[in-house]
CSV table of C-alpha atoms in Angstrom, one decimal:
chain,number,residue,atom,x,y,z
A,14,MET,CA,121.8,103.5,46.9
A,15,GLY,CA,118.6,101.5,45.5
A,16,LEU,CA,115.5,102.9,44.8
A,17,THR,CA,112.7,102.8,47.2
A,18,ALA,CA,110.5,100.2,47.1
A,19,ILE,CA,107.3,101.5,48.3
A,20,LYS,CA,103.5,99.5,48.2
A,21,ILE,CA,100.5,101.2,48.0
A,22,THR,CA,97.9,98.6,48.6
A,23,ILE,CA,93.8,100.3,48.5
A,24,MET,CA,92.2,99.0,51.2
A,25,SER,CA,88.7,100.4,50.4
A,26,GLY,CA,86.2,101.4,47.6
A,27,ALA,CA,85.6,100.4,44.0
A,28,ASP,CA,90.0,98.9,44.4
A,29,ASP,CA,89.9,97.5,46.8
A,30,GLY,CA,92.8,94.9,47.5
A,31,LYS,CA,94.7,96.2,44.6
A,32,VAL,CA,98.3,97.0,45.1
A,33,PHE,CA,100.6,99.2,43.2
A,34,GLU,CA,104.1,98.0,43.7
A,35,LEU,CA,106.7,101.1,42.9
A,36,GLU,CA,110.5,101.8,42.3
A,37,LYS,CA,110.4,105.5,43.0
A,38,ASN,CA,111.7,107.6,45.5
A,39,HIS,CA,108.7,110.4,43.9
A,40,ILE,CA,105.0,108.8,43.8
A,41,MET,CA,102.3,111.2,42.7
A,42,LEU,CA,98.0,109.7,44.2
A,43,GLY,CA,95.7,110.8,42.8
A,44,ARG,CA,92.5,110.1,39.8
A,45,HIS,CA,95.0,111.4,36.6
A,46,THR,CA,95.7,109.2,34.4
A,47,ASP,CA,100.0,109.8,34.7
A,48,ASP,CA,99.6,109.5,38.3
A,49,ASP,CA,101.6,106.6,40.2
A,50,VAL,CA,98.5,105.1,41.8
A,51,PHE,CA,95.8,105.9,39.7
A,52,LEU,CA,92.1,105.9,41.9
A,53,PRO,CA,89.8,107.1,39.1
A,54,TYR,CA,86.8,106.6,40.4
A,55,ASP,CA,86.4,108.5,43.7
A,56,SER,CA,85.3,112.6,42.3
A,57,ARG,CA,86.3,113.6,46.3
A,58,VAL,CA,90.1,112.6,44.8
A,59,SER,CA,91.7,115.6,43.2
A,60,ARG,CA,93.1,114.8,40.3
A,61,HIS,CA,96.9,115.3,41.9
A,62,HIS,CA,95.9,114.5,45.2
A,63,ALA,CA,99.2,113.7,47.4
A,64,ARG,CA,102.8,113.1,46.5
A,65,ILE,CA,104.7,110.8,48.9
A,66,THR,CA,108.6,111.6,48.5
A,67,LYS,CA,111.5,110.2,50.3
A,68,LYS,CA,114.4,112.0,51.9
A,69,GLY,CA,117.3,110.0,53.4
A,70,ASP,CA,115.6,107.1,55.3
A,71,SER,CA,112.4,108.8,56.2
A,72,TYR,CA,109.4,109.2,53.7
A,73,PHE,CA,107.3,112.1,53.9
A,74,ILE,CA,103.9,113.0,51.5
A,75,GLU,CA,101.5,116.2,51.0
A,76,ASP,CA,99.0,117.3,49.8
A,77,VAL,CA,99.0,119.1,46.5
A,78,GLY,CA,95.6,119.2,44.5
A,79,PRO,CA,94.9,122.0,42.0
A,80,GLU,CA,98.6,124.2,41.1
A,81,GLU,CA,99.5,122.7,44.7
A,82,LYS,CA,97.5,124.2,46.4
A,83,GLY,CA,96.3,121.5,48.5
A,84,SER,CA,93.7,119.0,48.0
A,85,THR,CA,89.9,120.1,48.0
A,86,ASN,CA,89.3,116.9,50.6
A,87,GLY,CA,92.2,117.1,52.3
A,88,THR,CA,94.5,114.3,52.9
A,89,TYR,CA,94.6,112.8,55.7
A,90,VAL,CA,97.1,110.3,57.8
A,91,GLU,CA,95.6,108.0,60.2
A,92,ASP,CA,92.6,110.3,61.6
A,93,LYS,CA,94.7,113.4,61.3
A,94,LYS,CA,94.3,116.5,58.1
A,95,ILE,CA,97.9,117.2,57.2
A,96,GLY,CA,98.9,120.5,56.3
A,97,THR,CA,102.0,120.5,54.7
A,98,LYS,CA,105.1,117.8,54.4
A,99,THR,CA,104.5,115.4,57.1
A,100,ALA,CA,106.3,112.6,57.9
A,101,ILE,CA,105.3,109.0,56.9
A,102,SER,CA,106.3,105.4,58.3
A,103,SER,CA,105.6,101.6,56.8
A,104,GLY,CA,102.0,100.6,57.9
A,105,GLU,CA,100.6,103.8,58.2
A,106,MET,CA,97.0,104.6,56.3
A,107,ILE,CA,96.1,106.7,54.0
A,108,LEU,CA,92.7,108.6,53.2
A,109,LEU,CA,92.1,110.5,50.4
A,110,GLY,CA,88.7,111.6,49.4
A,111,ASN,CA,86.7,108.1,50.0
A,112,VAL,CA,89.5,106.0,49.6
A,113,TRP,CA,91.8,104.3,52.2
A,114,VAL,CA,95.0,103.1,51.1
A,115,LYS,CA,97.5,101.6,52.9
A,116,PHE,CA,101.4,103.1,53.3
A,117,GLU,CA,105.1,100.4,53.1
A,118,SER,CA,108.0,100.8,52.4
A,119,GLY,CA,111.4,99.4,52.4
A,120,THR,CA,114.8,99.1,50.1
A,121,ALA,CA,114.4,97.4,46.5
A,122,LYS,CA,116.8,93.8,46.5
A,123,ALA,CA,119.7,94.8,43.4
A,124,GLY,CA,119.7,92.6,40.8
């Protein structure tokens, strides 16, 4: 069983066009330097803003924030604010603070 290949493309803000390619089954997005998708330039993004995880063949996003109680400004999938772990599909847009990112997924090739 291969790792998940996740691609996050920044679609707005100071890093517009920047791509994060990760082969992980769990990624964190936020302003903390330890986050997999590091978004330091928008103060509306929490330090640990959102987490994307894979379970089986499905992907889920959840609004994390301080002490896992939710970010101050929320997380949106397309134009809908999420409150709990929410299914996400490849190609969907995510809003964190003022930053739009595009989520894409697939299976990493072996070898």
